mmCIF file of C-alpha atoms and ligand atoms in Angstrom:
data_model
loop_
_atom_site.group_PDB
_atom_site.id
_atom_site.type_symbol
_atom_site.label_atom_id
_atom_site.label_comp_id
_atom_site.label_asym_id
_atom_site.label_seq_id
_atom_site.Cartn_x
_atom_site.Cartn_y
_atom_site.Cartn_z
ATOM 1 C CA MET A 183 207.888 -13.139 386.938
ATOM 2 C CA THR A 184 208.748 -12.144 383.391
ATOM 3 C CA ASN A 185 212.410 -11.808 384.582
ATOM 4 C CA ASP A 186 212.331 -15.300 386.028
ATOM 5 C CA LEU A 187 210.955 -16.819 382.839
ATOM 6 C CA LEU A 188 213.494 -14.862 380.743
ATOM 7 C CA LYS A 189 216.351 -16.235 382.896
ATOM 8 C CA TYR A 190 214.920 -19.723 382.783
ATOM 9 C CA VAL A 191 214.527 -19.784 379.043
ATOM 10 C CA LEU A 192 218.065 -18.225 378.462
ATOM 11 C CA ARG A 193 219.663 -20.823 380.597
ATOM 12 C CA ARG A 194 218.349 -23.705 378.605
ATOM 13 C CA ALA A 195 219.154 -21.903 375.417
ATOM 14 C CA ASP A 196 222.727 -21.314 376.557
ATOM 15 C CA SER A 197 223.244 -25.051 377.309
ATOM 16 C CA GLU A 198 222.058 -25.972 373.819
ATOM 17 C CA LEU A 199 224.128 -23.289 372.145
ATOM 18 C CA VAL A 200 227.418 -23.950 373.990
ATOM 19 C CA LEU A 201 227.112 -27.739 373.448
ATOM 20 C CA GLY A 202 226.120 -27.251 369.861
ATOM 21 C CA HIS A 203 229.157 -24.995 369.384
ATOM 22 C CA ARG A 204 231.527 -27.530 371.065
ATOM 23 C CA MET A 205 230.302 -30.241 368.773
ATOM 24 C CA SER A 206 230.615 -28.072 365.745
ATOM 25 C CA GLU A 207 234.383 -27.881 366.563
ATOM 26 C CA TRP A 208 234.601 -31.512 365.292
ATOM 27 C CA CYS A 209 233.635 -30.483 361.844
ATOM 28 C CA GLY A 210 236.323 -31.901 359.514
ATOM 29 C CA HIS A 211 237.984 -33.652 362.391
ATOM 30 C CA GLY A 212 235.662 -36.561 363.081
ATOM 31 C CA PRO A 213 237.260 -39.974 363.555
ATOM 32 C CA GLU A 214 235.490 -41.215 360.379
ATOM 33 C CA LEU A 215 233.309 -39.605 357.795
ATOM 34 C CA GLU A 216 230.000 -40.899 359.092
ATOM 35 C CA GLU A 217 230.766 -39.656 362.530
ATOM 36 C CA ASP A 218 231.891 -36.234 361.340
ATOM 37 C CA ILE A 219 228.543 -35.979 359.606
ATOM 38 C CA ALA A 220 226.521 -37.319 362.619
ATOM 39 C CA LEU A 221 228.176 -34.930 364.992
ATOM 40 C CA ILE A 222 227.514 -31.941 362.883
ATOM 41 C CA ASN A 223 223.897 -32.906 362.310
ATOM 42 C CA ILE A 224 223.474 -33.229 366.154
ATOM 43 C CA SER A 225 225.231 -29.977 366.602
ATOM 44 C CA LEU A 226 222.843 -28.414 364.216
ATOM 45 C CA ASP A 227 219.889 -29.701 366.241
ATOM 46 C CA HIS A 228 221.278 -28.144 369.334
ATOM 47 C CA LEU A 229 221.822 -24.826 367.583
ATOM 48 C CA GLY A 230 218.216 -24.967 366.284
ATOM 49 C CA GLN A 231 216.947 -25.687 369.658
ATOM 50 C CA SER A 232 218.874 -22.784 371.099
ATOM 51 C CA ARG A 233 217.555 -20.524 368.328
ATOM 52 C CA SER A 234 213.884 -21.418 369.249
ATOM 53 C CA LEU A 235 214.617 -20.698 372.874
ATOM 54 C CA TYR A 236 216.482 -17.362 372.147
ATOM 55 C CA GLN A 237 213.684 -16.235 369.885
ATOM 56 C CA TYR A 238 211.213 -16.812 372.685
ATOM 57 C CA ALA A 239 213.552 -15.075 375.225
ATOM 58 C CA ALA A 240 213.491 -12.089 372.804
ATOM 59 C CA ALA A 241 209.688 -12.050 372.884
ATOM 60 C CA VAL A 242 209.574 -12.351 376.648
ATOM 61 C CA ASP A 243 212.245 -9.724 377.076
ATOM 62 C CA GLY A 244 210.278 -7.264 374.935
ATOM 63 C CA GLU A 245 213.268 -4.918 374.583
ATOM 64 C CA ALA A 246 213.701 -5.251 370.881
ATOM 65 C CA LYS A 247 216.534 -7.715 371.288
ATOM 66 C CA THR A 248 217.195 -10.501 368.834
ATOM 67 C CA GLU A 249 218.491 -14.040 369.114
ATOM 68 C CA ASP A 250 221.870 -12.879 368.071
ATOM 69 C CA HIS A 251 222.031 -10.436 370.927
ATOM 70 C CA TYR A 252 221.885 -13.271 373.443
ATOM 71 C CA ALA A 253 224.330 -15.462 371.601
ATOM 72 C CA PHE A 254 226.987 -12.930 370.607
ATOM 73 C CA GLN A 255 226.680 -9.938 372.803
ATOM 74 C CA ARG A 256 226.678 -11.370 376.359
ATOM 75 C CA ASN A 257 229.705 -12.147 378.531
ATOM 76 C CA GLU A 258 230.682 -15.312 380.266
ATOM 77 C CA ARG A 259 228.905 -14.375 383.580
ATOM 78 C CA ASP A 260 225.673 -13.833 381.786
ATOM 79 C CA PHE A 261 225.632 -17.451 380.420
ATOM 80 C CA GLY A 262 223.734 -19.914 382.508
ATOM 81 C CA ASN A 263 224.557 -23.131 380.723
ATOM 82 C CA PHE A 264 225.391 -26.317 382.568
ATOM 83 C CA LEU A 265 229.162 -26.682 383.039
ATOM 84 C CA ILE A 266 229.163 -29.985 381.342
ATOM 85 C CA CYS A 267 228.250 -28.328 378.011
ATOM 86 C CA GLU A 268 231.339 -26.138 377.928
ATOM 87 C CA LEU A 269 233.850 -28.884 378.666
ATOM 88 C CA PRO A 270 236.475 -29.244 375.806
ATOM 89 C CA ASN A 271 236.009 -32.038 373.326
ATOM 90 C CA GLY A 272 239.042 -34.040 374.440
ATOM 91 C CA HIS A 273 239.242 -37.327 372.612
ATOM 92 C CA TYR A 274 236.253 -38.967 371.078
ATOM 93 C CA GLY A 275 235.393 -40.868 374.400
ATOM 94 C CA ASN A 276 235.212 -37.500 376.138
ATOM 95 C CA THR A 277 232.961 -35.967 373.606
ATOM 96 C CA ILE A 278 230.725 -39.045 373.654
ATOM 97 C CA ALA A 279 230.573 -39.187 377.543
ATOM 98 C CA ARG A 280 229.663 -35.502 377.677
ATOM 99 C CA SER A 281 226.850 -35.873 375.174
ATOM 100 C CA PHE A 282 225.671 -39.038 376.741
ATOM 101 C CA PHE A 283 225.087 -37.596 380.257
ATOM 102 C CA TYR A 284 223.488 -34.505 378.725
ATOM 103 C CA ASP A 285 221.256 -36.448 376.247
ATOM 104 C CA VAL A 286 219.846 -38.627 379.041
ATOM 105 C CA HIS A 287 218.961 -35.399 380.962
ATOM 106 C CA SER A 288 217.472 -33.764 377.882
ATOM 107 C CA LEU A 289 215.374 -36.723 377.124
ATOM 108 C CA LEU A 290 213.824 -36.739 380.553
ATOM 109 C CA PHE A 291 213.622 -32.952 380.822
ATOM 110 C CA TYR A 292 211.905 -32.399 377.607
ATOM 111 C CA GLU A 293 209.486 -35.381 378.209
ATOM 112 C CA ARG A 294 208.258 -33.398 381.146
ATOM 113 C CA LEU A 295 208.565 -29.941 379.791
ATOM 114 C CA VAL A 296 206.036 -30.976 377.094
ATOM 115 C CA HIS A 297 203.395 -30.572 379.874
ATOM 116 C CA SER A 298 204.541 -27.023 380.759
ATOM 117 C CA ALA A 299 201.814 -24.434 381.388
ATOM 118 C CA ASP A 300 203.856 -22.150 379.096
ATOM 119 C CA LYS A 301 202.617 -23.061 375.633
ATOM 120 C CA THR A 302 205.682 -21.871 373.784
ATOM 121 C CA LEU A 303 208.024 -23.884 376.033
ATOM 122 C CA ALA A 304 205.793 -26.899 375.661
ATOM 123 C CA ALA A 305 205.913 -26.577 371.823
ATOM 124 C CA ILE A 306 209.760 -26.240 371.846
ATOM 125 C CA ALA A 307 209.957 -29.264 374.092
ATOM 126 C CA GLU A 308 207.721 -31.354 371.911
ATOM 127 C CA LYS A 309 209.975 -30.424 368.821
ATOM 128 C CA SER A 310 213.179 -31.052 370.669
ATOM 129 C CA LEU A 311 212.223 -34.310 372.227
ATOM 130 C CA LYS A 312 211.957 -36.006 368.772
ATOM 131 C CA GLU A 313 215.457 -34.918 367.987
ATOM 132 C CA VAL A 314 216.896 -35.770 371.361
ATOM 133 C CA LYS A 315 215.819 -39.378 370.977
ATOM 134 C CA TYR A 316 218.204 -39.739 368.014
ATOM 135 C CA HIS A 317 220.915 -37.875 369.975
ATOM 136 C CA PHE A 318 220.610 -40.284 372.923
ATOM 137 C CA ARG A 319 220.674 -43.344 370.627
ATOM 138 C CA HIS A 320 223.875 -42.054 368.958
ATOM 139 C CA SER A 321 225.732 -41.210 372.187
ATOM 140 C CA ALA A 322 224.506 -44.312 374.103
ATOM 141 C CA GLU A 323 225.516 -46.617 371.202
ATOM 142 C CA TRP A 324 229.029 -45.117 371.163
ATOM 143 C CA VAL A 325 229.412 -45.478 374.930
ATOM 144 C CA ILE A 326 228.617 -49.255 374.413
ATOM 145 C CA ARG A 327 230.745 -49.586 371.379
ATOM 146 C CA LEU A 328 233.828 -48.047 373.059
ATOM 147 C CA GLY A 329 233.188 -49.374 376.521
ATOM 148 C CA ASP A 330 232.710 -52.952 375.176
ATOM 149 C CA GLY A 331 235.455 -52.526 372.572
ATOM 150 C CA THR A 332 239.125 -53.090 372.829
ATOM 151 C CA GLU A 333 241.168 -52.948 376.047
ATOM 152 C CA GLU A 334 242.292 -49.459 375.131
ATOM 153 C CA SER A 335 238.965 -48.127 374.178
ATOM 154 C CA HIS A 336 237.461 -49.536 377.290
ATOM 155 C CA ALA A 337 240.046 -47.865 379.526
ATOM 156 C CA LYS A 338 239.733 -44.573 377.773
ATOM 157 C CA MET A 339 235.929 -44.563 377.826
ATOM 158 C CA GLN A 340 235.970 -45.464 381.609
ATOM 159 C CA GLU A 341 238.363 -42.633 382.262
ATOM 160 C CA ALA A 342 236.115 -40.191 380.309
ATOM 161 C CA ILE A 343 232.997 -41.327 382.234
ATOM 162 C CA ASP A 344 234.845 -40.853 385.527
ATOM 163 C CA GLU A 345 236.181 -37.420 384.651
ATOM 164 C CA ILE A 346 232.949 -36.014 383.287
ATOM 165 C CA TRP A 347 230.880 -37.558 386.098
ATOM 166 C CA THR A 348 231.856 -34.675 388.390
ATOM 167 C CA TYR A 349 229.949 -32.347 386.103
ATOM 168 C CA THR A 350 226.595 -34.239 386.122
ATOM 169 C CA GLY A 351 225.527 -33.109 389.605
ATOM 170 C CA GLU A 352 224.183 -29.842 388.168
ATOM 171 C CA LEU A 353 221.907 -31.764 385.849
ATOM 172 C CA LEU A 354 220.044 -33.247 388.812
ATOM 173 C CA THR A 355 219.774 -30.448 391.354
ATOM 174 C CA ASP A 356 217.583 -27.378 391.522
ATOM 175 C CA ASP A 357 218.272 -23.807 392.420
ATOM 176 C CA GLU A 358 215.728 -21.127 393.460
ATOM 177 C CA LEU A 359 214.777 -20.406 389.943
ATOM 178 C CA ASP A 360 214.099 -24.114 389.035
ATOM 179 C CA ILE A 361 211.886 -24.322 392.122
ATOM 180 C CA GLU A 362 210.027 -21.089 391.385
ATOM 181 C CA MET A 363 209.453 -22.097 387.734
ATOM 182 C CA ASN A 364 208.206 -25.441 388.782
ATOM 183 C CA LYS A 365 205.879 -23.884 391.324
ATOM 184 C CA GLN A 366 204.316 -21.901 388.485
ATOM 185 C CA GLY A 367 203.785 -25.100 386.430
ATOM 186 C CA ILE A 368 206.312 -23.824 383.785
ATOM 187 C CA GLY A 369 209.555 -25.531 384.606
ATOM 188 C CA VAL A 370 210.762 -29.007 385.560
ATOM 189 C CA LEU A 371 212.512 -29.941 388.729
ATOM 190 C CA ASN A 372 215.839 -31.472 387.873
ATOM 191 C CA SER A 373 215.749 -33.383 391.104
ATOM 192 C CA SER A 374 212.637 -35.183 389.943
ATOM 193 C CA LEU A 375 214.660 -36.699 387.070
ATOM 194 C CA LYS A 376 217.350 -38.074 389.234
ATOM 195 C CA ASP A 377 216.147 -41.736 389.593
ATOM 196 C CA ALA A 378 215.206 -42.120 385.974
ATOM 197 C CA TRP A 379 218.529 -40.505 384.858
ATOM 198 C CA TYR A 380 220.526 -42.789 387.087
ATOM 199 C CA ASN A 381 218.626 -45.915 385.884
ATOM 200 C CA LYS A 382 219.122 -45.137 382.253
ATOM 201 C CA VAL A 383 222.745 -44.187 382.647
ATOM 202 C CA GLU A 384 223.388 -47.367 384.687
ATOM 203 C CA ALA A 385 221.688 -49.522 382.043
ATOM 204 C CA VAL A 386 223.845 -48.219 379.309
ATOM 205 C CA LEU A 387 227.067 -48.425 381.377
ATOM 206 C CA ASN A 388 226.262 -52.026 382.322
ATOM 207 C CA GLU A 389 225.796 -52.862 378.675
ATOM 208 C CA ALA A 390 229.071 -51.163 377.958
ATOM 209 C CA THR A 391 230.899 -53.174 380.725
ATOM 210 C CA LEU A 392 231.729 -49.806 382.349
ATOM 211 C CA LYS A 393 231.546 -49.015 386.075
ATOM 212 C CA ILE A 394 229.150 -46.354 387.283
ATOM 213 C CA PRO A 395 231.348 -43.776 389.172
ATOM 214 C CA GLU A 396 230.803 -43.545 392.888
ATOM 215 C CA GLY A 397 232.162 -40.085 393.352
ATOM 216 C CA ALA A 398 229.819 -37.766 395.185
ATOM 217 C CA TYR A 399 231.665 -34.598 394.730
ATOM 218 C CA PHE A 400 230.136 -32.415 391.988
ATOM 219 C CA GLN A 401 231.172 -29.209 390.303
ATOM 220 C CA THR A 402 228.544 -26.509 390.189
ATOM 221 C CA GLY A 403 228.147 -22.924 389.167
ATOM 222 C CA GLY A 404 227.097 -22.944 385.519
ATOM 223 C CA LYS A 405 223.515 -21.918 386.228
ATOM 224 C CA SER A 406 224.539 -18.907 388.187
ATOM 225 C CA GLY A 407 227.106 -17.817 385.728
ATOM 226 C CA ILE A 408 230.311 -19.175 387.468
ATOM 227 C CA HIS A 409 232.061 -21.136 384.735
ATOM 228 C CA THR A 410 235.166 -23.200 384.091
ATOM 229 C CA GLU A 411 238.100 -21.442 382.370
ATOM 230 C CA HIS A 412 236.996 -23.065 379.159
ATOM 231 C CA LEU A 413 233.870 -21.036 378.492
ATOM 232 C CA GLY A 414 235.746 -17.720 377.956
ATOM 233 C CA TYR A 415 237.771 -19.191 375.175
ATOM 234 C CA LEU A 416 234.736 -20.658 373.537
ATOM 235 C CA LEU A 417 232.926 -17.373 373.606
ATOM 236 C CA ALA A 418 235.972 -15.414 372.282
ATOM 237 C CA GLU A 419 236.029 -17.555 369.257
ATOM 238 C CA MET A 420 232.256 -17.765 368.720
ATOM 239 C CA GLN A 421 231.634 -14.041 369.229
ATOM 240 C CA TYR A 422 234.661 -12.598 367.581
ATOM 241 C CA LEU A 423 233.243 -11.908 364.247
ATOM 242 C CA PRO A 424 229.821 -10.408 365.268
ATOM 243 C CA ARG A 425 231.606 -8.283 367.822
ATOM 244 C CA GLN A 426 234.234 -7.144 365.411
ATOM 245 C CA HIS A 427 231.840 -6.587 362.606
ATOM 246 C CA PRO A 428 228.480 -5.795 364.120
ATOM 247 C CA GLU A 429 227.005 -4.799 360.775
ATOM 248 C CA ALA A 430 228.073 -7.969 358.924
ATOM 249 C CA THR A 431 225.297 -9.930 357.306
ATOM 250 C CA TRP A 432 225.273 -13.041 355.127
ATOM 251 C CA MET B 1339 194.143 -29.602 356.892
ATOM 252 C CA THR B 1340 190.809 -27.997 357.317
ATOM 253 C CA GLN B 1341 188.447 -27.214 354.400
ATOM 254 C CA LEU B 1342 189.963 -24.596 352.228
ATOM 255 C CA GLY B 1343 188.130 -21.783 350.457
ATOM 256 C CA GLN B 1344 188.599 -21.456 346.689
ATOM 257 C CA LYS B 1345 191.306 -18.805 346.915
ATOM 258 C CA GLU B 1346 193.176 -20.733 349.674
ATOM 259 C CA SER B 1347 193.149 -23.918 347.506
ATOM 260 C CA GLU B 1348 194.525 -21.997 344.551
ATOM 261 C CA ILE B 1349 197.389 -20.674 346.644
ATOM 262 C CA PHE B 1350 197.968 -24.170 348.057
ATOM 263 C CA GLU B 1351 198.283 -25.441 344.468
ATOM 264 C CA LEU B 1352 200.656 -22.525 343.617
ATOM 265 C CA LEU B 1353 202.889 -23.356 346.494
ATOM 266 C CA LYS B 1354 203.686 -26.720 345.060
ATOM 267 C CA ALA B 1355 206.292 -24.777 343.092
ATOM 268 C CA VAL B 1356 208.272 -24.381 346.356
ATOM 269 C CA LYS B 1357 210.659 -27.310 346.701
ATOM 270 C CA ASP B 1358 212.753 -28.551 349.684
ATOM 271 C CA PRO B 1359 216.178 -27.192 348.691
ATOM 272 C CA GLU B 1360 217.732 -30.362 350.233
ATOM 273 C CA VAL B 1361 215.410 -32.900 348.519
ATOM 274 C CA PRO B 1362 214.269 -30.941 345.495
ATOM 275 C CA VAL B 1363 212.077 -33.780 344.336
ATOM 276 C CA LEU B 1364 209.662 -32.919 347.171
ATOM 277 C CA ASP B 1365 207.591 -29.822 347.377
ATOM 278 C CA ILE B 1366 206.400 -28.343 350.717
ATOM 279 C CA THR B 1367 202.995 -29.918 350.380
ATOM 280 C CA ASP B 1368 204.432 -33.352 349.876
ATOM 281 C CA LEU B 1369 206.562 -32.959 352.971
ATOM 282 C CA GLY B 1370 203.708 -31.738 355.114
ATOM 283 C CA VAL B 1371 205.733 -28.568 355.968
ATOM 284 C CA LEU B 1372 202.953 -26.371 354.628
ATOM 285 C CA ARG B 1373 200.363 -26.406 357.356
ATOM 286 C CA LYS B 1374 197.815 -23.601 356.591
ATOM 287 C CA VAL B 1375 196.937 -20.959 354.078
ATOM 288 C CA GLU B 1376 194.701 -18.057 355.135
ATOM 289 C CA VAL B 1377 193.653 -15.001 353.271
ATOM 290 C CA ILE B 1378 192.730 -12.135 355.524
ATOM 291 C CA ASP B 1379 191.779 -8.934 353.762
ATOM 292 C CA GLN B 1380 194.459 -8.613 351.105
ATOM 293 C CA GLU B 1381 197.075 -10.355 353.019
ATOM 294 C CA VAL B 1382 198.085 -14.050 352.612
ATOM 295 C CA LEU B 1383 199.093 -15.784 355.811
ATOM 296 C CA VAL B 1384 201.101 -18.997 355.229
ATOM 297 C CA THR B 1385 201.821 -21.256 358.160
ATOM 298 C CA ILE B 1386 204.766 -23.657 357.960
ATOM 299 C CA THR B 1387 206.440 -26.012 360.437
ATOM 300 C CA PRO B 1388 210.184 -27.035 360.362
ATOM 301 C CA THR B 1389 211.205 -30.633 359.907
ATOM 302 C CA TYR B 1390 214.051 -30.196 362.387
ATOM 303 C CA SER B 1391 214.761 -27.297 364.737
ATOM 304 C CA GLY B 1392 218.017 -26.539 363.031
ATOM 305 C CA CYS B 1393 216.838 -27.171 359.513
ATOM 306 C CA PRO B 1394 218.832 -24.648 357.385
ATOM 307 C CA ALA B 1395 216.321 -24.987 354.575
ATOM 308 C CA MET B 1396 213.546 -23.116 356.391
ATOM 309 C CA GLU B 1397 214.632 -19.606 355.669
ATOM 310 C CA MET B 1398 215.070 -20.393 352.017
ATOM 311 C CA ILE B 1399 211.526 -21.950 351.995
ATOM 312 C CA GLU B 1400 210.081 -18.787 353.598
ATOM 313 C CA GLN B 1401 211.725 -16.617 350.995
ATOM 314 C CA GLU B 1402 210.623 -18.770 348.175
ATOM 315 C CA ILE B 1403 206.992 -18.786 349.462
ATOM 316 C CA VAL B 1404 206.947 -15.048 349.486
ATOM 317 C CA ALA B 1405 208.648 -14.886 345.973
ATOM 318 C CA CYS B 1406 206.286 -17.417 344.554
ATOM 319 C CA LEU B 1407 203.034 -15.698 345.799
ATOM 320 C CA ASN B 1408 204.358 -12.217 344.873
ATOM 321 C CA GLN B 1409 204.825 -13.406 341.389
ATOM 322 C CA HIS B 1410 201.379 -14.757 341.148
ATOM 323 C CA GLY B 1411 199.738 -11.456 342.196
ATOM 324 C CA TYR B 1412 199.752 -11.600 345.926
ATOM 325 C CA PRO B 1413 201.990 -8.710 347.080
ATOM 326 C CA LYS B 1414 201.218 -9.035 350.758
ATOM 327 C CA VAL B 1415 202.490 -12.285 352.241
ATOM 328 C CA LYS B 1416 203.322 -13.279 355.768
ATOM 329 C CA VAL B 1417 204.988 -16.547 356.704
ATOM 330 C CA ASN B 1418 204.352 -17.881 360.165
ATOM 331 C CA LEU B 1419 206.589 -20.602 361.622
ATOM 332 C CA VAL B 1420 204.917 -22.941 364.262
ATOM 333 C CA LEU B 1421 206.521 -25.657 366.277
ATOM 334 C CA SER B 1422 203.456 -27.426 367.589
ATOM 335 C CA PRO B 1423 202.073 -29.889 366.627
ATOM 336 C CA ALA B 1424 205.666 -31.074 365.866
ATOM 337 C CA TRP B 1425 206.321 -32.124 362.326
ATOM 338 C CA THR B 1426 206.226 -35.966 361.747
ATOM 339 C CA THR B 1427 207.179 -38.028 358.770
ATOM 340 C CA ASP B 1428 203.619 -39.377 358.944
ATOM 341 C CA TRP B 1429 202.527 -36.095 357.284
ATOM 342 C CA MET B 1430 204.515 -36.890 354.185
ATOM 343 C CA SER B 1431 201.976 -37.598 351.292
ATOM 344 C CA GLU B 1432 201.810 -40.952 349.627
ATOM 345 C CA GLU B 1433 202.756 -39.191 346.400
ATOM 346 C CA GLY B 1434 205.805 -37.707 348.169
ATOM 347 C CA LYS B 1435 206.909 -41.173 349.245
ATOM 348 C CA VAL B 1436 206.644 -42.466 345.665
ATOM 349 C CA LYS B 1437 208.642 -39.472 344.311
ATOM 350 C CA LEU B 1438 211.258 -39.957 347.093
ATOM 351 C CA LYS B 1439 211.743 -43.582 346.259
ATOM 352 C CA ALA B 1440 212.070 -42.899 342.541
ATOM 353 C CA TYR B 1441 214.762 -40.301 343.453
ATOM 354 C CA GLY B 1442 216.774 -42.994 345.263
ATOM 355 C CA ILE B 1443 215.897 -42.204 348.831
ATOM 356 C CA ALA B 1444 213.977 -44.778 350.912
ATOM 357 C CA PRO B 1445 210.810 -43.211 352.213
ATOM 358 C CA PRO B 1446 210.065 -43.142 355.876
ATOM 359 C CA GLU B 1447 208.297 -46.232 357.464
ATOM 360 C CA LYS B 1448 205.309 -45.369 359.649
ATOM 361 C CA ALA B 1449 206.587 -43.509 362.790
ATOM 362 C CA THR B 1450 205.066 -45.744 365.365
ATOM 363 C CA GLU B 1451 206.866 -45.565 368.599
ATOM 364 C CA ASP B 1452 208.407 -48.540 370.179
ATOM 365 C CA LYS B 1453 209.025 -48.102 373.861
ATOM 366 C CA SER B 1454 210.954 -51.369 374.411
ATOM 367 C CA ALA B 1455 214.035 -51.481 376.544
ATOM 368 C CA LEU B 1456 217.067 -49.391 375.966
ATOM 369 C CA PHE B 1457 216.719 -48.635 372.196
ATOM 370 C CA PRO B 1458 213.561 -48.951 370.200
ATOM 371 C CA GLU B 1459 213.918 -51.643 367.473
ATOM 372 C CA GLN B 1460 215.277 -50.637 364.087
ATOM 373 C CA LYS B 1461 212.817 -50.759 361.248
ATOM 374 C CA LYS B 1462 213.626 -52.908 358.246
ATOM 375 C CA VAL B 1463 214.228 -50.443 355.430
ATOM 376 C CA GLY B 1464 213.788 -51.524 351.779
ATOM 377 C CA CYS B 1465 216.460 -50.663 349.270
ATOM 378 C CA PRO B 1466 215.157 -48.067 346.791
ATOM 379 C CA GLN B 1467 217.266 -49.603 344.077
ATOM 380 C CA CYS B 1468 216.439 -53.372 344.204
ATOM 381 C CA ASN B 1469 213.655 -53.433 346.905
ATOM 382 C CA SER B 1470 215.511 -55.894 348.972
ATOM 383 C CA LYS B 1471 214.886 -55.777 352.725
ATOM 384 C CA ASN B 1472 218.306 -57.165 353.336
ATOM 385 C CA THR B 1473 219.828 -53.872 354.347
ATOM 386 C CA GLU B 1474 221.832 -52.502 357.203
ATOM 387 C CA LEU B 1475 222.135 -49.120 358.956
ATOM 388 C CA VAL B 1476 225.478 -47.583 358.436
ATOM 389 C CA SER B 1477 224.849 -44.219 360.312
ATOM 390 C CA GLN B 1478 221.877 -42.760 362.009
ATOM 391 C CA PHE B 1479 222.779 -39.447 360.454
ATOM 392 C CA GLY B 1480 223.173 -39.073 356.752
ATOM 393 C CA SER B 1481 223.891 -36.147 354.483
ATOM 394 C CA THR B 1482 221.217 -34.086 356.324
ATOM 395 C CA ALA B 1483 219.556 -34.465 359.747
ATOM 396 C CA CYS B 1484 216.403 -35.932 358.245
ATOM 397 C CA LYS B 1485 218.299 -38.829 356.566
ATOM 398 C CA ALA B 1486 220.068 -41.928 357.790
ATOM 399 C CA LEU B 1487 222.681 -43.814 355.793
ATOM 400 C CA TYR B 1488 221.978 -47.442 354.848
ATOM 401 C CA LYS B 1489 223.595 -50.100 352.739
ATOM 402 C CA CYS B 1490 221.873 -52.761 350.708
ATOM 403 C CA LEU B 1491 223.415 -56.227 351.392
ATOM 404 C CA ASP B 1492 222.088 -57.551 348.121
ATOM 405 C CA CYS B 1493 222.862 -55.008 345.479
ATOM 406 C CA GLN B 1494 225.628 -53.461 347.671
ATOM 407 C CA GLU B 1495 224.530 -49.876 346.949
ATOM 408 C CA PRO B 1496 224.591 -47.325 349.788
ATOM 409 C CA PHE B 1497 221.422 -45.234 350.080
ATOM 410 C CA ASP B 1498 219.812 -42.570 352.154
ATOM 411 C CA TYR B 1499 216.718 -43.384 354.282
ATOM 412 C CA PHE B 1500 214.349 -40.542 355.101
ATOM 413 C CA LYS B 1501 214.154 -41.400 358.754
ATOM 414 C CA CYS B 1502 211.036 -41.340 360.994
ATOM 415 C CA LEU B 1503 210.434 -38.430 363.215
HETATM 416 ZN ZN1 ZN C 2337 219.503 -53.109 346.836
#
């Protein structure tokens, strides 16, 4: 039971951390100053959310581990993040499409997690939800701006949506752990978010004059630690310093 | 805030010396970040809540609370961080809003939630320089997560808006 909860909390924390790290790679490279700042602010929210979750994981774990242990001392196969979070930034349309699909999921997920029987998770959800509303507004507005923009931006945005679509399946399906956590009143069934997710995504894509992809083949594996080749590189960069200099402090 | 004992009230007053490092015109009571002060035996237990999950100012605020109280004769201080109920800009004091505006940052409008359609409607934000409501949003995210960037269409000045949460 404790073990299930730990795994469940870590998985969500991993998604927030990995996406937050990806977005931080834009620092100093944003397409314009305001966007550079916006992305880093959102990245910081994701990191903050992951910290709250890792701190809770440490408390559940009870083995004197710290939040840093989970972020910096675990290997690829131990990470349970959604695959979509680890995808490379690509061009701005890719970054926006990735965030957009994830943000819609987060919005719906945290809206329900607020009612979790686990009081700490409910509190983290309550806090995160307020932030995610701003994230969704940011990513959705950019989907619309680029989709309903020039011929070139439209084509690139559609391509990004189609490409990243294959990584959205995981956001809307459950594995044994999701089902078990939901049975205990702690977790949320991703499958229960499916209709609302689809409706929200469709509404934005319509507004953006983009087509909703029809592909029914989805990549999976993130939640069970089977990742794309991209995660290893991300972790290598993120974990290098704390692993090389375990005693380093600010 | 519940009724405070005399000692707790004193400590509450002392903690007005602790400022938000990112908006130094506001102290932690103006912001509503300071939630509770309890004195149990000889120990002071201070409860705070973050504005944003990733707010980098929280650690500094914690350190300053401890330093401030140590300096005023309270050697044992514990700072407790809570997430629920989640911080809202509605907790910002009226005094804080006045200070904020004088500092050149538009204070948050009331955080009532609008559930309309795809995006909730944008609030009309007044320019802190000339008070004009003829302003436009430049970016939802300003110099820190808690601020949005606006531009006044009358006096042409860009300004920060402390956005609703
Ligand atoms: Zn003005």
